XYZ file of C-alpha atoms in Angstrom:
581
model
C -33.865 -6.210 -5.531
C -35.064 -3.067 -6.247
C -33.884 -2.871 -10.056
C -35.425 -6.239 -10.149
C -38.545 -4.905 -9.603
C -38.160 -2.056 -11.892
C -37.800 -4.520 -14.612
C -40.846 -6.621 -14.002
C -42.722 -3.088 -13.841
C -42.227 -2.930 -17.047
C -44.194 -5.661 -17.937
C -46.569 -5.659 -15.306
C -49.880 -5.598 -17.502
C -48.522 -8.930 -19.113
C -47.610 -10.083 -16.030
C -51.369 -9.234 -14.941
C -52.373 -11.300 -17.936
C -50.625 -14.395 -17.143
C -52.057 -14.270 -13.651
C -55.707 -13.864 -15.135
C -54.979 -17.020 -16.927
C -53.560 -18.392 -13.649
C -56.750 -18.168 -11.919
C -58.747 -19.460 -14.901
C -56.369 -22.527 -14.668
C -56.556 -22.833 -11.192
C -60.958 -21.941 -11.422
C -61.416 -24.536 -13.780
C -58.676 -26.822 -11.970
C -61.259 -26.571 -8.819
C -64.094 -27.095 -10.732
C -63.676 -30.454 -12.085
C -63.699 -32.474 -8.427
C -66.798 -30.739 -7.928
C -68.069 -32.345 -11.487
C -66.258 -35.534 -10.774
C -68.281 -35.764 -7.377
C -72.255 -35.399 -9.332
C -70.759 -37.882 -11.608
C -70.242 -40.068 -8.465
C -73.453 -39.093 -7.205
C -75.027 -40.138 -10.500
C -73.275 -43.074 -10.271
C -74.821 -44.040 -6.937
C -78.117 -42.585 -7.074
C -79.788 -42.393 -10.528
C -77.673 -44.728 -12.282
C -78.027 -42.619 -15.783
C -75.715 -43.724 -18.466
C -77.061 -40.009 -20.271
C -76.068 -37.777 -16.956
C -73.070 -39.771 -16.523
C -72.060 -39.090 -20.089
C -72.882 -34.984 -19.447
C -70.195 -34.567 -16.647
C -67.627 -37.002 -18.553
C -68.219 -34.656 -21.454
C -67.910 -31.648 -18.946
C -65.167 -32.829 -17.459
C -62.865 -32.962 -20.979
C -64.082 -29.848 -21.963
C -62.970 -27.817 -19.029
C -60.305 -29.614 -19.183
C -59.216 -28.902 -22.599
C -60.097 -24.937 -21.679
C -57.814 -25.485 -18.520
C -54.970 -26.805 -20.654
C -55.222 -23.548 -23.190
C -55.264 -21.389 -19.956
C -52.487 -23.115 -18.525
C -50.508 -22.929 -21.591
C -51.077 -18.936 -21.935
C -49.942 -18.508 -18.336
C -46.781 -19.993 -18.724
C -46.135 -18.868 -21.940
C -46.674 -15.099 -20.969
C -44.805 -15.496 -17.646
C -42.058 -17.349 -19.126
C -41.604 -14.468 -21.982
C -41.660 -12.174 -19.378
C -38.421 -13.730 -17.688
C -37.238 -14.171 -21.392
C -37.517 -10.356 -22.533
C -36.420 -9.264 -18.379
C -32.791 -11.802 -19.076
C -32.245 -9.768 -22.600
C -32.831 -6.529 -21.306
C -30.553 -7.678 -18.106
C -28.127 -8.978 -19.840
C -27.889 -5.595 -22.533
C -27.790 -3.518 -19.863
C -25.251 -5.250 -17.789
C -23.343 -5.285 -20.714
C -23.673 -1.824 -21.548
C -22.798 -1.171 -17.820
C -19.429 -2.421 -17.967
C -18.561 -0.922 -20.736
C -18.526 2.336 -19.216
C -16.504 1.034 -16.467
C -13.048 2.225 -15.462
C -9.832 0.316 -16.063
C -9.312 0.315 -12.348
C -12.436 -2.427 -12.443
C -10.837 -4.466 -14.870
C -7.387 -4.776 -13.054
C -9.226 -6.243 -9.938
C -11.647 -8.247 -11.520
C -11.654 -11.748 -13.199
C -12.481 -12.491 -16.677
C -14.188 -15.875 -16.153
C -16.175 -13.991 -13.068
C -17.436 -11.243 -15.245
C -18.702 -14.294 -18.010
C -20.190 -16.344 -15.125
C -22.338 -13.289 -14.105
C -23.156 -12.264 -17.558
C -24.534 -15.467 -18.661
C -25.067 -18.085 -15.326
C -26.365 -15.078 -12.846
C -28.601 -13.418 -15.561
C -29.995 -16.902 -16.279
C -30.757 -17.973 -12.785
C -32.635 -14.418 -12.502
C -34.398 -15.788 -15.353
C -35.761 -18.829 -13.642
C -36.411 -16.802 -10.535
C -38.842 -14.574 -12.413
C -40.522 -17.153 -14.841
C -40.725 -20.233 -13.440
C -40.288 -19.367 -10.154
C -42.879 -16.277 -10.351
C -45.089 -18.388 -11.685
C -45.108 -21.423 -8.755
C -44.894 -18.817 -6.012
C -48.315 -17.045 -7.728
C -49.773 -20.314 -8.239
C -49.290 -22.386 -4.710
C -51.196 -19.847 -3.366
C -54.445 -19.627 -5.093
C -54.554 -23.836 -5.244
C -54.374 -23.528 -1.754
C -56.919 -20.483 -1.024
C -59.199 -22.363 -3.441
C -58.981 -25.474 -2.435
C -59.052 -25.470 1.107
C -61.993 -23.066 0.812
C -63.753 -25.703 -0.768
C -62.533 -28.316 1.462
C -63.925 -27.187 4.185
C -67.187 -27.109 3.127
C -66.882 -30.493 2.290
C -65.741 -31.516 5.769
C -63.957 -28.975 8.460
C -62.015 -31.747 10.513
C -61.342 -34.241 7.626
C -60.012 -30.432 6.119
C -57.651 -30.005 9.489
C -56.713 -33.668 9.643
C -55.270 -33.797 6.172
C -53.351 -29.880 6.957
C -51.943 -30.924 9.987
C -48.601 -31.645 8.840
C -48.251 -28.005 6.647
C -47.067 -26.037 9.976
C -43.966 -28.644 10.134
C -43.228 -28.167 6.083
C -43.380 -24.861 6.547
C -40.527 -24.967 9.722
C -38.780 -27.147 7.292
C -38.618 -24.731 4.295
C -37.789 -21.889 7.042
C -35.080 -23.786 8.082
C -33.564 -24.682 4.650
C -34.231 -21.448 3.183
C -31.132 -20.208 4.716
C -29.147 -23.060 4.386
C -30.393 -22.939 0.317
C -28.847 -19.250 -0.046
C -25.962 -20.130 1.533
C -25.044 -22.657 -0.356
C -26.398 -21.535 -3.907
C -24.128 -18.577 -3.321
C -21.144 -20.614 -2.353
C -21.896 -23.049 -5.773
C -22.441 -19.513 -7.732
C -19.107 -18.331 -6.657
C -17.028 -21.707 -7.138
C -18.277 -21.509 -10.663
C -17.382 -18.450 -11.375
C -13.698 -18.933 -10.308
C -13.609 -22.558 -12.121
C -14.524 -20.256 -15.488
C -12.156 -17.712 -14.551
C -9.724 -19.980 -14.313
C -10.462 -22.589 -17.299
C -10.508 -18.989 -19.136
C -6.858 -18.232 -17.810
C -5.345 -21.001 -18.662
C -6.629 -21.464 -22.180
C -5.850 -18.017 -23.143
C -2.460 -19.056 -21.652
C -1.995 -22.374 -22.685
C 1.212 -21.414 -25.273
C 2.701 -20.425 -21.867
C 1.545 -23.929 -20.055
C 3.412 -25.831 -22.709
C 6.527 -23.679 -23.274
C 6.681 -24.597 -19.288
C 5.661 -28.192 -19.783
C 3.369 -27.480 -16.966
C 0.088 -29.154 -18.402
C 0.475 -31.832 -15.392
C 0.468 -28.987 -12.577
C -2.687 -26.948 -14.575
C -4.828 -30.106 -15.026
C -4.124 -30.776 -10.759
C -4.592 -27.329 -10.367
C -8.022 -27.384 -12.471
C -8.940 -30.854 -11.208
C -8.579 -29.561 -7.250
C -10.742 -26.491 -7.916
C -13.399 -28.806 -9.673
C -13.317 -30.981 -6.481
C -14.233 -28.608 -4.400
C -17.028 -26.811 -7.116
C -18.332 -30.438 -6.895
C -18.341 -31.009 -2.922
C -20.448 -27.293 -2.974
C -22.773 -28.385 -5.179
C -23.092 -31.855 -3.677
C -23.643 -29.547 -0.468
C -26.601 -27.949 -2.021
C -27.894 -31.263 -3.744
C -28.324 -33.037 -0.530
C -30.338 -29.706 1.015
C -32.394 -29.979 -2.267
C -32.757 -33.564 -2.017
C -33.844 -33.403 1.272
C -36.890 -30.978 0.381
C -38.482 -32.837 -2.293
C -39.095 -36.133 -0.847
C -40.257 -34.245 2.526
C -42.924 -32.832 0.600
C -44.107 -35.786 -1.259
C -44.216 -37.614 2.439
C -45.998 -34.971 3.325
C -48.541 -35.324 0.489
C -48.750 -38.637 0.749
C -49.706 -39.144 3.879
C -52.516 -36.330 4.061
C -53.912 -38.817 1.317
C -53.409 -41.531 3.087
C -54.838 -39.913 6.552
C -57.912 -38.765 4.455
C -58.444 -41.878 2.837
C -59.024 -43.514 6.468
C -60.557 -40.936 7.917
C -63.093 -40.288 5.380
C -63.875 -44.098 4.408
C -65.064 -44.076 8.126
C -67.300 -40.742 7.870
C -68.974 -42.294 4.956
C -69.591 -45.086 6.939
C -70.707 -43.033 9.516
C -72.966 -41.119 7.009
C -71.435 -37.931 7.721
C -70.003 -37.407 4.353
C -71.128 -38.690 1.312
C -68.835 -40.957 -1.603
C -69.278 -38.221 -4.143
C -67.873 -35.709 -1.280
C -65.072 -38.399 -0.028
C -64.279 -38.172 -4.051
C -63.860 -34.735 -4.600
C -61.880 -34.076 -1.197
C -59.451 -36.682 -2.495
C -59.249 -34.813 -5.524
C -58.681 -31.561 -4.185
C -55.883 -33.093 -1.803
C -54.436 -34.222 -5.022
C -54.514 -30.796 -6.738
C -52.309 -29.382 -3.709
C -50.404 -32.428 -4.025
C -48.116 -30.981 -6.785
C -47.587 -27.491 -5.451
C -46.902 -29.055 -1.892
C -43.549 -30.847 -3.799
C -42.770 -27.862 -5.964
C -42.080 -25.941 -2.956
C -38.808 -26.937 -2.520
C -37.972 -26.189 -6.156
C -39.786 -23.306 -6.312
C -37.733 -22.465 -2.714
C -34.381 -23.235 -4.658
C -34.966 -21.508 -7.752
C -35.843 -18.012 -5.553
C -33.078 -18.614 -3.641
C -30.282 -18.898 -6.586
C -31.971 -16.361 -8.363
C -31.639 -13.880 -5.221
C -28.021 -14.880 -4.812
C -27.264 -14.268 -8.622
C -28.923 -10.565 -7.921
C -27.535 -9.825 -5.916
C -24.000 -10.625 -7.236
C -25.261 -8.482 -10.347
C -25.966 -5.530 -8.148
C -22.148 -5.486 -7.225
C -21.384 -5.011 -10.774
C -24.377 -2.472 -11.046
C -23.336 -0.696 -8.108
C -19.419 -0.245 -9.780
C -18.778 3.654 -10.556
C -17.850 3.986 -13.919
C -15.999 6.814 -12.326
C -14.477 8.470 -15.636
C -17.122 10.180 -16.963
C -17.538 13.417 -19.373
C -20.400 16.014 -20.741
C -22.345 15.138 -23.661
C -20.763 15.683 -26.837
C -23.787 17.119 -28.582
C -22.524 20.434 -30.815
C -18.553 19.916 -29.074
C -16.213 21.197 -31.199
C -13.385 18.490 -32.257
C -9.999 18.528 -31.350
C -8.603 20.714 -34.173
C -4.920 20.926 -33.736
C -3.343 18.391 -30.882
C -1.211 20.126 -28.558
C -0.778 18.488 -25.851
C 0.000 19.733 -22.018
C 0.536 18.177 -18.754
C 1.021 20.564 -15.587
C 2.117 19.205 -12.448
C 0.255 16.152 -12.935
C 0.456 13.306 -9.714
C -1.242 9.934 -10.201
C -1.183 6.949 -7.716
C -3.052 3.629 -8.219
C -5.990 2.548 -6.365
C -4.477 0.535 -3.015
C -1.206 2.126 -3.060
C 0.091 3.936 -0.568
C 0.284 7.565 -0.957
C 4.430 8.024 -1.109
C 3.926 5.717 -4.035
C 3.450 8.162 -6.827
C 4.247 6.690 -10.230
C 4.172 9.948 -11.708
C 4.679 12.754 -9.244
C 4.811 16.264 -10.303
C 4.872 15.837 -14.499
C 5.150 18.856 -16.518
C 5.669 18.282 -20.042
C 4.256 20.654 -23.041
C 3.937 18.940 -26.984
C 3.603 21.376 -29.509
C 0.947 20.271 -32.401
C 2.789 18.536 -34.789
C 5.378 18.019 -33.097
C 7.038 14.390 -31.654
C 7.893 13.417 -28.146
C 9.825 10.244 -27.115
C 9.108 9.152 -23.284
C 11.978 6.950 -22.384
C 12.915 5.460 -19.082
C 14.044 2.337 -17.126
C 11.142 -0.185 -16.145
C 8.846 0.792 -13.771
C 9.138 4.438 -14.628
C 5.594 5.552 -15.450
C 5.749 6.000 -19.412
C 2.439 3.648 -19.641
C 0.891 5.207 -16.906
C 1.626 8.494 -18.538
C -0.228 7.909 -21.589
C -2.665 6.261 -20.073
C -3.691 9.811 -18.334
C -4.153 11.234 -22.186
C -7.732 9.254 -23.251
C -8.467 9.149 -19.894
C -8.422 5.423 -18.896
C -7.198 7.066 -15.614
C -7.352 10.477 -14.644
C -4.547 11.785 -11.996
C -5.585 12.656 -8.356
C -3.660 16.076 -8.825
C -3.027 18.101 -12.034
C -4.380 19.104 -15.820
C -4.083 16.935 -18.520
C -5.054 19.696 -21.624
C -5.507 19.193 -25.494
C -5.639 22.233 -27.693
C -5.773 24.377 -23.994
C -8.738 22.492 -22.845
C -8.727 20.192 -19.833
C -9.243 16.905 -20.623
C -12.197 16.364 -18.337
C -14.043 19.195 -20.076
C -14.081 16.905 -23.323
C -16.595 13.973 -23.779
C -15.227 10.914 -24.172
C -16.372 10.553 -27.159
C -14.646 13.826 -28.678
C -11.591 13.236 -26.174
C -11.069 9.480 -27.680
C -11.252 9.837 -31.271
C -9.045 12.541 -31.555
C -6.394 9.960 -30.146
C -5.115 7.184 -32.173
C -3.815 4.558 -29.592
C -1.470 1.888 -30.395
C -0.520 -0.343 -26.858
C 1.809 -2.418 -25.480
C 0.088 -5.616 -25.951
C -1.306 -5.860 -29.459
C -5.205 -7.308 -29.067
C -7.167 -8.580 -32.278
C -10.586 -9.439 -32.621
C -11.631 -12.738 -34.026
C -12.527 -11.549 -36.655
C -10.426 -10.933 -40.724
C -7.954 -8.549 -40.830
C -10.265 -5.704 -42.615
C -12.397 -5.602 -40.114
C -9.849 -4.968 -37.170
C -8.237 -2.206 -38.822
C -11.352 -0.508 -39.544
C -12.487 -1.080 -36.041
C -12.906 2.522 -34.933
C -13.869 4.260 -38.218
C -17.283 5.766 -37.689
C -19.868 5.911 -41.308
C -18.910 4.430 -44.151
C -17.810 6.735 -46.865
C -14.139 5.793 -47.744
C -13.761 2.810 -45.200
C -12.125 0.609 -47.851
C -9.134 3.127 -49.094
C -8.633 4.381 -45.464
C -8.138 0.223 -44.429
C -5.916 -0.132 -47.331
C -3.610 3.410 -46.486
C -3.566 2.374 -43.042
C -1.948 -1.465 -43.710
C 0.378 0.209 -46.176
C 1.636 2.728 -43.902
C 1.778 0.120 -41.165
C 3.954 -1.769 -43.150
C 1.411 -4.808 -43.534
C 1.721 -4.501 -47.633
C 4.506 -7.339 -48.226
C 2.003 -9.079 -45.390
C -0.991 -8.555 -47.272
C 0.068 -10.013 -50.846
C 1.377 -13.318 -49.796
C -1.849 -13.756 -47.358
C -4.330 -15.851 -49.500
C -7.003 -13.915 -48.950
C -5.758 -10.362 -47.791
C -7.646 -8.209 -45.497
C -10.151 -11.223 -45.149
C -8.088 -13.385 -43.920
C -9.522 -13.955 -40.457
C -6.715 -14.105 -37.980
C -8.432 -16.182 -35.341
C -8.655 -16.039 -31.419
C -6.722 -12.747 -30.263
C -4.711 -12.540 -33.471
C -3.227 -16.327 -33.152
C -2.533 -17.101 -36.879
C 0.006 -13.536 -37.271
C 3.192 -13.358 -35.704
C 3.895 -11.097 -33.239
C 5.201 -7.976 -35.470
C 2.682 -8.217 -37.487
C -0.331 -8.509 -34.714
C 1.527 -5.168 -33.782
C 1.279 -3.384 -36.944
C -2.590 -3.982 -37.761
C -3.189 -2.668 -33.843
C -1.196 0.257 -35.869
C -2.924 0.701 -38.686
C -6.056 0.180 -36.634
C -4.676 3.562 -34.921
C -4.219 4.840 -38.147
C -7.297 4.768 -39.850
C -9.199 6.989 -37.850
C -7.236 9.565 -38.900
C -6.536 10.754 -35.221
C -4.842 14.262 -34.053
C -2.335 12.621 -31.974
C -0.873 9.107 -31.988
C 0.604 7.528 -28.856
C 2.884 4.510 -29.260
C 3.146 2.496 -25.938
C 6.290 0.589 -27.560
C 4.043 -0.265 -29.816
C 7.094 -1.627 -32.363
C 8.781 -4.146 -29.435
C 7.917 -6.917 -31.836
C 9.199 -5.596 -34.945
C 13.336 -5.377 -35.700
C 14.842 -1.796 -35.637
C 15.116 -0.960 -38.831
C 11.332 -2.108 -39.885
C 10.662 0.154 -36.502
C 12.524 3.133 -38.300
C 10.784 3.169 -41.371
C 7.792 2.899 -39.978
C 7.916 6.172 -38.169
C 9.545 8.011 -41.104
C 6.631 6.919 -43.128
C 4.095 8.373 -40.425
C 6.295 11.607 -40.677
C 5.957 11.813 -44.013
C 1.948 10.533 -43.963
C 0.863 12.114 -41.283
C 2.158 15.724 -41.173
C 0.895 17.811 -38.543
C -0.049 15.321 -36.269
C 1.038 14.879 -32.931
C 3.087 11.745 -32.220
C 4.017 10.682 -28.288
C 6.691 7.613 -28.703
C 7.276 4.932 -26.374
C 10.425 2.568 -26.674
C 12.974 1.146 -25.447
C 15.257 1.337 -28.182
C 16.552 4.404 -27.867
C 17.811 4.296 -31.651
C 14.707 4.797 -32.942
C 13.905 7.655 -30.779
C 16.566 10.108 -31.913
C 14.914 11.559 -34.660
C 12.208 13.588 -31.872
C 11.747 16.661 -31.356
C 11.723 15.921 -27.267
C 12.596 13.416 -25.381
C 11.508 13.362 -21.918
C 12.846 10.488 -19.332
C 10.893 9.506 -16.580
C 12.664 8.124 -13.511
C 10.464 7.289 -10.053
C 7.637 9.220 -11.913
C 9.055 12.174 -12.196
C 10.881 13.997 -15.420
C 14.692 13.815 -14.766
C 15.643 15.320 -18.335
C 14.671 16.560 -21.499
C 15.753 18.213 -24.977
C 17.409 16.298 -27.565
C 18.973 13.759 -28.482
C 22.172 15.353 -28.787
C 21.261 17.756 -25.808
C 20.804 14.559 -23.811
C 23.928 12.578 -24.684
C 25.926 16.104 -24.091
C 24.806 15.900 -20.584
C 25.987 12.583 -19.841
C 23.261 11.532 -17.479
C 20.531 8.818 -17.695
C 19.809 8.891 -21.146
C 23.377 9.199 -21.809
C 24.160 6.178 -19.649
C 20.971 4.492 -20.831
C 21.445 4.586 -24.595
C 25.686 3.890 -24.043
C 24.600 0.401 -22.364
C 22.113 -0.236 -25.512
C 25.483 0.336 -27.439
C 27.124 -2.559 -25.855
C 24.207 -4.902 -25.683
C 24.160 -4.445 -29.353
C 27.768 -4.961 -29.767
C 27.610 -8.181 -27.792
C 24.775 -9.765 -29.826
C 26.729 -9.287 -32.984
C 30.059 -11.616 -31.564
């Protein structure tokens, strides 16, 4: 909880405001049984309409003070918990942006979302609302039972008798409370993950016709999110109506007890009054502790789930890039470069032992079965991973010696699986160009060279045509070629295409690349494909088998040799063959 409090430092002379208009409230709150007891006392004594009328008159005007105070406590305190959720919530969000892609291969969407926006929220009402009852049940109770027993010390014990046993009870379901708030906490999260999952999925449900099995699938998981928070309902349930038994009795007890020292003479009506009045103030936070108990316990819980995002190490990380000097010239080097992922045993390697060196300028095709390591490979280059052995180098500087910042927009990366943003089609491609300047002709050179021209003039409304939900409304070729020109537009030093052109036919792939030759001299391009057609045209072309670099050179060097590639591009021969009978 200790980042917690670091946040509600920050506000801690507001915070000291709302509790000086707390114990105004709470003054005034005690004052008015006092007032309503001389009023009795006029009543029964001097039977003065004019002194009756002065304490009715005081009584609504400290009342109406009390209601401004009241409403300046809670609207500080709750504005506190307001500004402590945005700032939260921004950094959390800034947090996992700087998180590795390790993170994001273990971790659920819809679990990330649930902390981001339930967790953050029930943190809110742990340090507004909640704050606010656990300050205030307190000082009622210091003041009031200070004042009670001046009135009458065992009337004052009679009517707290039954506090020790609340407070056992709230001991006891304080526990139960956390333990079940964080079970209903965690059943959400994997109910969103998984509504998430299969929406994003759902052309994949119905190509299946699996929408029966997903809604029993869905409809089981909601079952048992509804049994855990039944679970926590009944605990709840169980507090509330304790309290208010509790209240009412110690009314009830007083009432008796008091009507007979007043007939006793002990106590005076005025006093009995006011002592019923004060029971009544406590009244209210005596039932709010279970809330208040609740809301500090699912607020705790969703901490502490946000500390286990908080406590993630970004783990790639990189010097400042103030005064760096850019990439100039992209050539690119890889020296005995190992990589395993996270949980995998050690004889694992996908890529064990890579050298490869790419001249600037020049083109290198990575080819290789499934499974080979050509996306890991790449993946080394902008650092999304870095190896546990080796030197990844651009322009003879290691990688790890670049910021991020520098390192990543010197790279233009086009993947495997095209992603859009909701948003039109300008604003995608022009995604990653920094300033404005020449944004507009750089979006339009980019979709030309991408190919996306013929796309562009029969779309009604060109590069605003929004493209919905992950790029939904564009086919898949053409979802690949805005990720493309995307790439393109920030004019990079190298370009890496994780077979980025699967979606496209070969001949649209082949003029594609001759166009970036022609566009883009001087820039370094690293190829990924599987048609090997496309790829002859490199200047290298490495193949990757078990992680390691079987063969290189040409393609003519290659199909000399006769081995993988040779073998490899002789069966894309046939499969071709076949699909033309």
């Amino acid at each position: 909880m200790r980042r917690l409090h670091a946040y509600m430092h920050r506000y801690r002379w507001r915070y000291v405001f709302g509790l000086a208009c707390l114990l105004v409230t709470a003054s005034l709150a005690m004052l008015i049984p006092f007032l309503l007891k001389r009023a009795v006392e006029v009543i029964e004594h001097d039977r003065a309409l004019s002194g009756l009328s002065f304490y009715v008159a005081l009584i609504i005007g400290m009342a109406i003070v009390q209601g401004v105070a009241r409403t300046f406590s809670r609207f500080v305190i709750f504005n506190i918990g307001r500004d402590i959720e945005y700032d939260l919530r921004n950094d959390l969000f800034r947090h996992l942006e700087t998180l590795p892609q390790s993170f994001y291969q273990r971790s659920q969407t819809g679990d990330l979302m649930s902390r981001l926006v339930n967790d953050i929220g029930a943190v809110r009402m742990m340090i507004g609302p909640g704050i606010l009852n656990f300050i205030n049940t307190p000082i009622y109770y210091v003041y009031a039972v200070s004042i009670m027993v001046t009135i009458s010390v065992p009337l004052t014990l009679l009517s707290l008798t039954a506090y020790p046993v609340v407070l056992w009870i709230v001991k006891r379901m304080s526990r139960q409370l956390m333990e079940r708030t964080v079970k209903v906490q965690e059943g959400l999260a994997a109910l969103s993950a998984r509504a998430q999952e299969n929406l994003a999925a759902m052309t994949v449900v119905k190509a299946y016709a699996l929408e029966g099995a997903e809604i029993a699938h869905f409809e089981r998981m909601n079952g048992e999110f509804q049994e855990q928070s039944l679970a926590l309902a009944r605990v709840r349930g169980f507090i509330v109506p304790v309290m208010k038994l509790v209240s009412s009795a110690g009314i009830l007890v007083v009432l008796w007890f008091g009507g007979w020292q007043v007939i006793r003479g002990r106590i005076g009506i005025g006093d009995l009054v006011a002592f019923i009045a004060y029971l009544h103030l406590l009244a209210w936070p005596t039932m709010a502790l279970g809330w208040m108990l609740s809301i500090l316990q699912r607020g705790r819980a969703s901490m502490k789930r946000l500390e286990h995002i908080f406590a993630a190490d970004p783990g790639v990380a990189g010097p400042p890039a103030d005064g760096e000097a850019p990439v100039e010239r992209g050539e690119l080097e890889l020296e005995n470069v190992r990589f395993a992922y996270p949980g995998i045993r050690k004889s694992a390697q996908v890529l064990d032992g890579v050298r490869l060196r790419v001249p600037a300028g020049a083109t290198l095709a990575i080819v290789g079965r499934t499974g080979a390591g050509k996306t890991t490979l790449v993946q080394l280059i902008p650092r999304l991973f870095d190896p546990q052995s080796g030197i990844v180098r651009i322009d003879g500087r290691d990688v790890r010696s670049l910021s991020l910042a520098t390192l990543r927009r010197s790279l233009g990366v086009v993947p495997q699986d095209p992603f859009l943003f909701s948003t039109t089609l300008r604003d995608n491609i022009a995604y990653g160009i920094t300033g404005n300047g020449d944004a507009d002709d750089r979006v339009r050179w980019a979709a030309s060279v991408a190919g996306l021209g013929a796309d562009l003039d029969v779309l009604p409304r060109g590069l605003e045509t929004p493209v919905g939900e992950r790029g939904i409304t564009l086919s898949g070729g053409q979802k690949q070629r805005v990720t493309l020109a995307r790439a393109l537009a920030i004019d990079p030093k190298i370009l890496i295409f994780d077979d980025a052109l699967s979606s496209v036919d070969s001949e649209t792939e082949r003029c594609i690349l001759r166009q970036l030759r022609e566009s883009f001299p001087g820039r370094t391009r690293i190829v990924i494909s599987h048609r090997l057609s496309t790829v002859r045209g490199a200047d290298t072309i490495v193949v990757l088998d078990g992680g390691a670099i079987v063969e290189s050179g040409t393609h003519e060097d290659l199909m000399r040799r006769g081995g993988v590639y040779a073998e490899m591009f002789e069966e894309q021969i046939v499969e071709s063959e076949l699909e033309t009978l």
